């Protein structure tokens, strides 16, 4: 049968429940958010003469949690208007409305009896065939479904989201013995294609996959810290990016998660396992004291770290006093920084005999063995375990990928020397001469499974550029970019300069790519799989040339950049941009003139040049202004000054979207541009957009003149900036930048409503950019941004 989820209900409106409701709203699914009705009135309610039977009182808990979504950081909603898709209700009045929905997600308190009680009501009101799931982080899914109707049981499974649901990629799906295989298959595909998640099938065991291994790893680390006499700060300094883990490392992660939450997850396993494993999952005494003191981390203002003024102090686990934060710096930590690639960095660390090396070996090796022991118990294959740790905990390498990185045979030999038990299947692997868990072959990635290598099943929408380049080669390449054949007549222009910053190398490749595509392809996608799409122009190079008074050189580069952007805009074949993550300054300027933008849901887009004392110089002012004009309805009079004001405000305040959807609200995207919820599918979606445009008979846009607000509009634009200067909100130099920007957007000294050529606007833009670049105060701002990574207000 063809399934669709057109409406959902979330039962439980706490942080997790409301976060899941927000994620559903972000992808356009109307959602009922239900919670218990209060048992007593607040003073405010009583003073208004309300009773416990009034709807506003009954919905108070869910409505209050719904409203909190607007204030939470990081924002659960990708656009504030998505809140309208969430409707608050209560368990007393609204359970009957479960008959309206296609998916019911339970997110109530982690107590089996409470959950069973909720599910008995769900069973009573749900429509046959609707999917029911629990977001439990560790209670048995089988036990929850016990005693329910046959239709309920065949449509029931665990769906464990990670917090915050909008940002963390992992979704663990846990079927029961009675879950209909078709329901499981649908939820896995829906999770990936619609929810945008990395979906892993887990078995019904305590804490499933990621929390089981992650919690074990954290507790092993805490115990090793105590045993080896390391400090909290020392551990965090080597268990973060140094080994391919998030910046929050170990103890900062615990502070963010909350010690109470962590202790609850640990206890869940502790209560259900035996022997040595049980010992590991016992929370150490000093952490129990922290819990008693209410030192839970970020939510209570102190935990393993305490911020005092600008200083961050670390907790001494022996004295429970806060002391100066320490870092672990040894020969191996310094040596690893010189190595290229994570595999080489980790080898330099784990096999070294110094304090950092011993700590890392003693916390990584038990996790590798534990993961190997649990294979078959928590998941069917090593891929599920690796993906769960990468998507749920932000590890760059999962346990088995880590093992490959440090060398299986060498590490097992060392483990044996230390008297550790090696799982039999690992011993068998080595005896059979199979020395890696993964093998990259021509047709894809293979993983070790029961004595042989099986191909990793990958969604055809997940394009892997590294593999594609190996398979098909590269059409042309220079230091900044490559042109690749994506297949089906579409080419891809990939940036790969440091930080994907734009220099002459990328500009040259843009020109080559458009020419090549016009001759031999149906369309072009501009995209990559770096950390960010593009953080703008090469600021260091621009500053260096400006300090050497090479304004002529910079003028030439800016002209070339402007011409390349016009080449993209007027290409006879469709050019599609696929921005994601940071898409700033020149990165946004590359996107604006394209025929279509296919943005990732997490795209942070903006023209931010004002922050470094400049204005956009590659056509960004003009293109954003035109994008606004084109969004105006045809044959309807509109206020041209209002358009100029909005564009001026967006650029002058360096507004950056906090999502792909908000980029649309800021007019960087128009109504026809797309947003991909799953970042792994972004290049595929962009490719399909380019093909679709080509197949519909794409024609390059016709050059038109652009109406501007001229001299009178310029004066209007400046009014606000001058008032801000008088109020002390901006500096004299901020006003100087605002004047240049206003002049460019207004179209210079022409009468209001004059229609001007695009090249005229580009010339104004370039002249303003170059004149600001020559100013010492702008150069000081650029220098400060390069050195400190934040804007200077001078």
Short mmCIF file of N, CA and C in Angstrom, two decimals, residues 368-488:
data_model
loop_
_atom_site.label_atom_id
_atom_site.label_comp_id
_atom_site.label_asym_id
_atom_site.label_seq_id
_atom_site.Cartn_x
_atom_site.Cartn_y
_atom_site.Cartn_z
N UNK A 368 36.53 -0.05 21.46
CA UNK A 368 36.61 -0.89 20.25
C UNK A 368 36.21 -2.33 20.59
N UNK A 369 36.75 -2.83 21.69
CA UNK A 369 36.44 -4.21 22.10
C UNK A 369 34.97 -4.35 22.48
N UNK A 370 34.45 -3.36 23.20
CA UNK A 370 33.05 -3.38 23.63
C UNK A 370 32.11 -3.39 22.41
N UNK A 371 32.44 -2.57 21.41
CA UNK A 371 31.63 -2.51 20.18
C UNK A 371 31.65 -3.87 19.47
N UNK A 372 32.83 -4.49 19.45
CA UNK A 372 32.96 -5.80 18.79
C UNK A 372 32.18 -6.88 19.54
N UNK A 373 32.23 -6.81 20.88
CA UNK A 373 31.49 -7.80 21.71
C UNK A 373 29.97 -7.66 21.50
N UNK A 374 29.49 -6.42 21.27
CA UNK A 374 28.05 -6.19 21.17
C UNK A 374 27.49 -6.42 19.77
N UNK A 375 28.39 -6.66 18.79
CA UNK A 375 27.90 -6.90 17.43
C UNK A 375 26.96 -8.11 17.45
N UNK A 376 25.79 -7.97 16.84
CA UNK A 376 24.79 -9.04 16.87
C UNK A 376 23.82 -8.89 18.01
N UNK A 377 24.24 -8.19 19.08
CA UNK A 377 23.35 -7.98 20.23
C UNK A 377 22.60 -6.66 20.08
N UNK A 378 23.34 -5.58 19.73
CA UNK A 378 22.68 -4.27 19.61
C UNK A 378 22.37 -3.92 18.15
N UNK A 379 23.09 -4.53 17.22
CA UNK A 379 22.87 -4.27 15.79
C UNK A 379 23.37 -5.45 14.99
N UNK A 380 22.87 -5.58 13.76
CA UNK A 380 23.23 -6.74 12.93
C UNK A 380 24.60 -6.61 12.27
N UNK A 381 25.06 -5.37 12.05
CA UNK A 381 26.33 -5.23 11.35
C UNK A 381 27.13 -4.03 11.86
N UNK A 382 28.41 -3.98 11.48
CA UNK A 382 29.31 -2.94 11.97
C UNK A 382 28.94 -1.57 11.41
N UNK A 383 28.30 -1.56 10.23
CA UNK A 383 27.94 -0.27 9.61
C UNK A 383 26.95 0.48 10.50
N UNK A 384 25.95 -0.24 11.03
CA UNK A 384 24.94 0.40 11.90
C UNK A 384 25.60 1.01 13.13
N UNK A 385 26.57 0.29 13.71
CA UNK A 385 27.25 0.79 14.91
C UNK A 385 28.08 2.04 14.58
N UNK A 386 28.84 1.98 13.48
CA UNK A 386 29.65 3.13 13.09
C UNK A 386 28.78 4.35 12.77
N UNK A 387 27.71 4.12 12.00
CA UNK A 387 26.85 5.25 11.63
C UNK A 387 26.17 5.86 12.85
N UNK A 388 25.74 5.01 13.78
CA UNK A 388 25.07 5.52 14.98
C UNK A 388 26.00 6.44 15.77
N UNK A 389 27.27 6.08 15.91
CA UNK A 389 28.21 6.90 16.68
C UNK A 389 28.55 8.20 15.93
N UNK A 390 28.62 8.12 14.62
CA UNK A 390 28.94 9.33 13.84
C UNK A 390 27.76 10.30 13.84
N UNK A 391 26.55 9.76 13.63
CA UNK A 391 25.38 10.62 13.52
C UNK A 391 24.82 11.05 14.88
N UNK A 392 24.99 10.22 15.90
CA UNK A 392 24.42 10.56 17.21
C UNK A 392 25.37 11.31 18.11
N UNK A 393 26.67 11.00 18.02
CA UNK A 393 27.66 11.61 18.92
C UNK A 393 28.65 12.53 18.19
N UNK A 394 28.49 12.63 16.87
CA UNK A 394 29.35 13.55 16.13
C UNK A 394 30.79 13.06 15.98
N UNK A 395 31.01 11.74 16.10
CA UNK A 395 32.37 11.21 15.88
C UNK A 395 32.65 11.24 14.37
N UNK A 396 33.89 11.59 14.02
CA UNK A 396 34.27 11.59 12.61
C UNK A 396 34.41 10.15 12.10
N UNK A 397 34.88 9.26 12.98
CA UNK A 397 35.02 7.84 12.65
C UNK A 397 34.28 7.01 13.68
N UNK A 398 33.49 6.02 13.22
CA UNK A 398 32.85 5.10 14.15
C UNK A 398 33.89 4.15 14.73
N UNK A 399 33.51 3.29 15.70
CA UNK A 399 34.48 2.41 16.35
C UNK A 399 35.27 1.53 15.36
N UNK A 400 34.58 0.94 14.37
CA UNK A 400 35.28 0.02 13.46
C UNK A 400 36.11 0.79 12.44
N UNK A 401 35.66 1.99 12.09
CA UNK A 401 36.47 2.86 11.22
C UNK A 401 37.72 3.33 11.98
N UNK A 402 37.56 3.58 13.29
CA UNK A 402 38.70 3.96 14.14
C UNK A 402 39.71 2.82 14.17
N UNK A 403 39.19 1.61 14.30
CA UNK A 403 40.06 0.41 14.36
C UNK A 403 40.86 0.30 13.06
N UNK A 404 40.19 0.52 11.93
CA UNK A 404 40.90 0.52 10.64
C UNK A 404 41.97 1.61 10.62
N UNK A 405 41.63 2.78 11.19
CA UNK A 405 42.54 3.93 11.15
C UNK A 405 43.83 3.67 11.93
N UNK A 406 43.73 2.96 13.08
CA UNK A 406 44.94 2.73 13.90
C UNK A 406 45.61 1.40 13.55
N UNK A 407 44.96 0.60 12.69
CA UNK A 407 45.54 -0.68 12.28
C UNK A 407 45.04 -1.82 13.15
N UNK A 408 44.28 -2.73 12.55
CA UNK A 408 43.66 -3.83 13.30
C UNK A 408 44.71 -4.75 13.92
N UNK A 409 45.64 -5.24 13.10
CA UNK A 409 46.59 -6.25 13.61
C UNK A 409 47.50 -5.68 14.70
N UNK A 410 48.02 -4.48 14.47
CA UNK A 410 48.92 -3.86 15.45
C UNK A 410 48.20 -3.61 16.78
N UNK A 411 46.95 -3.11 16.70
CA UNK A 411 46.22 -2.80 17.93
C UNK A 411 45.83 -4.07 18.69
N UNK A 412 45.43 -5.12 17.95
CA UNK A 412 45.05 -6.38 18.61
C UNK A 412 46.27 -7.01 19.29
N UNK A 413 47.44 -6.92 18.64
CA UNK A 413 48.67 -7.45 19.26
C UNK A 413 48.93 -6.73 20.59
N UNK A 414 48.73 -5.42 20.61
CA UNK A 414 48.95 -4.65 21.84
C UNK A 414 47.91 -5.01 22.90
N UNK A 415 46.66 -5.19 22.49
CA UNK A 415 45.60 -5.58 23.42
C UNK A 415 45.91 -6.94 24.06
N UNK A 416 46.42 -7.87 23.24
CA UNK A 416 46.76 -9.20 23.75
C UNK A 416 47.90 -9.12 24.77
N UNK A 417 48.89 -8.27 24.47
CA UNK A 417 50.01 -8.07 25.41
C UNK A 417 49.49 -7.62 26.77
N UNK A 418 48.44 -6.83 26.75
CA UNK A 418 47.87 -6.30 28.00
C UNK A 418 46.88 -7.28 28.65
N UNK A 419 46.72 -8.46 28.01
CA UNK A 419 45.86 -9.49 28.59
C UNK A 419 44.37 -9.26 28.39
N UNK A 420 44.01 -8.50 27.37
CA UNK A 420 42.59 -8.24 27.12
C UNK A 420 41.99 -9.37 26.29
N UNK A 421 40.69 -9.62 26.48
CA UNK A 421 39.99 -10.66 25.72
C UNK A 421 39.59 -10.13 24.35
N UNK A 422 39.96 -10.83 23.31
CA UNK A 422 39.62 -10.42 21.95
C UNK A 422 38.45 -11.28 21.47
N UNK A 423 37.32 -10.66 21.02
CA UNK A 423 36.19 -11.46 20.53
C UNK A 423 36.64 -12.44 19.44
N UNK A 424 36.07 -13.62 19.44
CA UNK A 424 36.49 -14.69 18.54
C UNK A 424 36.41 -14.28 17.07
N UNK A 425 35.36 -13.53 16.72
CA UNK A 425 35.19 -13.19 15.30
C UNK A 425 36.32 -12.27 14.80
N UNK A 426 36.89 -11.50 15.72
CA UNK A 426 38.03 -10.63 15.34
C UNK A 426 39.28 -11.53 15.13
N UNK A 427 39.46 -12.49 16.03
CA UNK A 427 40.57 -13.44 15.90
C UNK A 427 40.48 -14.17 14.55
N UNK A 428 39.26 -14.62 14.21
CA UNK A 428 39.04 -15.35 12.95
C UNK A 428 39.39 -14.48 11.74
N UNK A 429 39.00 -13.22 11.82
CA UNK A 429 39.29 -12.28 10.73
C UNK A 429 40.79 -12.24 10.44
N UNK A 430 41.57 -12.04 11.53
CA UNK A 430 43.02 -11.88 11.38
C UNK A 430 43.66 -13.16 10.85
N UNK A 431 43.19 -14.31 11.38
CA UNK A 431 43.72 -15.61 10.92
C UNK A 431 43.48 -15.79 9.42
N UNK A 432 42.30 -15.30 8.96
CA UNK A 432 41.95 -15.44 7.53
C UNK A 432 42.60 -14.37 6.64
N UNK A 433 43.48 -13.56 7.25
CA UNK A 433 44.19 -12.53 6.48
C UNK A 433 43.33 -11.33 6.10
N UNK A 434 42.20 -11.17 6.85
CA UNK A 434 41.33 -10.01 6.58
C UNK A 434 41.67 -8.94 7.63
N UNK A 435 42.40 -7.92 7.18
CA UNK A 435 42.98 -7.00 8.17
C UNK A 435 42.28 -5.64 8.26
N UNK A 436 41.16 -5.48 7.53
CA UNK A 436 40.39 -4.23 7.66
C UNK A 436 38.91 -4.55 7.72
N UNK A 437 38.16 -3.66 8.37
CA UNK A 437 36.70 -3.84 8.45
C UNK A 437 36.00 -3.33 7.19
N UNK A 438 36.66 -2.39 6.52
CA UNK A 438 36.07 -1.80 5.30
C UNK A 438 37.04 -1.90 4.14
N UNK A 439 36.48 -2.05 2.94
CA UNK A 439 37.29 -2.02 1.71
C UNK A 439 36.59 -1.14 0.69
N UNK A 440 37.33 -0.19 0.14
CA UNK A 440 36.78 0.68 -0.91
C UNK A 440 37.07 0.01 -2.26
N UNK A 441 36.01 -0.29 -3.03
CA UNK A 441 36.20 -0.89 -4.36
C UNK A 441 35.64 0.05 -5.42
N UNK A 442 35.86 -0.32 -6.67
CA UNK A 442 35.40 0.51 -7.81
C UNK A 442 33.93 0.88 -7.69
N UNK A 443 33.11 -0.14 -7.32
CA UNK A 443 31.66 0.09 -7.34
C UNK A 443 31.08 0.51 -5.99
N UNK A 444 31.94 0.82 -5.02
CA UNK A 444 31.41 1.29 -3.74
C UNK A 444 32.18 0.77 -2.54
N UNK A 445 31.58 0.96 -1.36
CA UNK A 445 32.23 0.60 -0.10
C UNK A 445 31.72 -0.77 0.36
N UNK A 446 32.64 -1.61 0.85
CA UNK A 446 32.29 -2.95 1.34
C UNK A 446 32.67 -3.05 2.82
N UNK A 447 31.88 -3.84 3.59
CA UNK A 447 32.17 -4.02 5.02
C UNK A 447 32.28 -5.51 5.36
N UNK A 448 33.03 -5.81 6.41
CA UNK A 448 33.23 -7.19 6.83
C UNK A 448 31.99 -7.71 7.54
N UNK A 449 31.51 -8.91 7.13
CA UNK A 449 30.32 -9.47 7.76
C UNK A 449 30.36 -10.99 7.63
N UNK A 450 30.47 -11.65 8.79
CA UNK A 450 30.44 -13.12 8.82
C UNK A 450 31.43 -13.76 7.85
N UNK A 451 32.68 -13.30 7.89
CA UNK A 451 33.73 -13.94 7.11
C UNK A 451 33.88 -13.45 5.68
N UNK A 452 33.00 -12.53 5.24
CA UNK A 452 33.13 -12.02 3.86
C UNK A 452 32.85 -10.52 3.84
N UNK A 453 33.10 -9.90 2.69
CA UNK A 453 32.83 -8.46 2.55
C UNK A 453 31.55 -8.26 1.75
N UNK A 454 30.63 -7.47 2.34
CA UNK A 454 29.36 -7.19 1.68
C UNK A 454 29.29 -5.71 1.36
N UNK A 455 28.60 -5.38 0.27
CA UNK A 455 28.53 -3.96 -0.12
C UNK A 455 27.61 -3.18 0.83
N UNK A 456 28.06 -1.99 1.22
CA UNK A 456 27.24 -1.10 2.06
C UNK A 456 26.09 -0.59 1.20
N UNK A 457 24.86 -0.79 1.67
CA UNK A 457 23.70 -0.31 0.92
C UNK A 457 23.63 1.20 1.09
N UNK A 458 23.62 1.90 -0.03
CA UNK A 458 23.58 3.36 0.04
C UNK A 458 22.38 3.88 -0.75
N UNK A 459 21.77 4.92 -0.24
CA UNK A 459 20.66 5.55 -0.94
C UNK A 459 21.21 6.18 -2.23
N UNK A 460 20.60 5.88 -3.40
CA UNK A 460 21.12 6.45 -4.65
C UNK A 460 21.12 7.99 -4.65
N UNK A 461 20.38 8.57 -3.72
CA UNK A 461 20.35 10.05 -3.63
C UNK A 461 21.59 10.60 -2.91
N UNK A 462 22.36 9.72 -2.27
CA UNK A 462 23.57 10.18 -1.56
C UNK A 462 24.77 10.07 -2.50
N UNK A 463 25.10 11.17 -3.15
CA UNK A 463 26.23 11.17 -4.10
C UNK A 463 27.52 11.35 -3.31
N UNK A 464 28.51 10.49 -3.57
CA UNK A 464 29.81 10.58 -2.89
C UNK A 464 30.83 11.12 -3.90
N UNK A 465 31.23 12.38 -3.73
CA UNK A 465 32.09 13.03 -4.73
C UNK A 465 33.47 12.37 -4.82
N UNK A 466 34.04 11.97 -3.67
CA UNK A 466 35.37 11.34 -3.70
C UNK A 466 35.33 10.10 -4.58
N UNK A 467 34.29 9.27 -4.37
CA UNK A 467 34.17 8.03 -5.13
C UNK A 467 33.88 8.33 -6.61
N UNK A 468 33.02 9.31 -6.85
CA UNK A 468 32.66 9.68 -8.22
C UNK A 468 33.89 10.11 -9.01
N UNK A 469 34.78 10.88 -8.36
CA UNK A 469 36.00 11.34 -9.03
C UNK A 469 36.92 10.17 -9.35
N UNK A 470 36.95 9.16 -8.45
CA UNK A 470 37.77 7.97 -8.71
C UNK A 470 37.21 7.18 -9.88
N UNK A 471 35.87 7.10 -9.92
CA UNK A 471 35.22 6.29 -10.96
C UNK A 471 35.28 6.97 -12.33
N UNK A 472 35.00 8.28 -12.35
CA UNK A 472 34.84 8.97 -13.63
C UNK A 472 35.98 9.91 -13.98
N UNK A 473 36.84 10.19 -13.00
CA UNK A 473 37.90 11.16 -13.25
C UNK A 473 37.36 12.58 -13.20
N UNK A 474 38.24 13.54 -13.51
CA UNK A 474 37.89 14.95 -13.42
C UNK A 474 38.06 15.56 -14.80
N UNK A 475 37.11 16.40 -15.23
CA UNK A 475 37.19 17.02 -16.56
C UNK A 475 38.34 18.03 -16.58
N UNK A 476 38.39 18.87 -15.55
CA UNK A 476 39.49 19.84 -15.42
C UNK A 476 39.60 20.25 -13.97
N UNK A 477 40.84 20.59 -13.56
CA UNK A 477 41.07 20.90 -12.16
C UNK A 477 42.16 21.95 -12.03
N UNK A 478 42.02 22.85 -11.06
CA UNK A 478 43.14 23.69 -10.65
C UNK A 478 43.18 23.71 -9.12
N UNK A 479 43.98 24.59 -8.52
CA UNK A 479 44.15 24.55 -7.06
C UNK A 479 42.87 24.89 -6.30
N UNK A 480 41.93 25.60 -6.94
CA UNK A 480 40.73 26.04 -6.22
C UNK A 480 39.47 25.28 -6.50
N UNK A 481 39.39 24.62 -7.68
CA UNK A 481 38.13 23.99 -8.06
C UNK A 481 38.34 22.89 -9.09
N UNK A 482 37.34 22.01 -9.21
CA UNK A 482 37.35 20.93 -10.21
C UNK A 482 36.01 20.90 -10.92
N UNK A 483 36.05 20.50 -12.19
CA UNK A 483 34.81 20.27 -12.93
C UNK A 483 34.66 18.76 -13.09
N UNK A 484 33.51 18.23 -12.67
CA UNK A 484 33.28 16.78 -12.61
C UNK A 484 32.01 16.45 -13.39
N UNK A 485 31.98 15.28 -14.00
CA UNK A 485 30.78 14.81 -14.69
C UNK A 485 29.89 14.09 -13.66
N UNK A 486 28.71 14.69 -13.38
CA UNK A 486 27.78 14.09 -12.40
C UNK A 486 26.93 12.99 -13.03
N UNK A 487 27.02 12.86 -14.36
CA UNK A 487 26.18 11.87 -15.05
C UNK A 487 24.88 12.49 -15.53
N UNK A 488 24.22 11.82 -16.48
CA UNK A 488 22.93 12.27 -17.05
C UNK A 488 23.02 13.65 -17.69
#
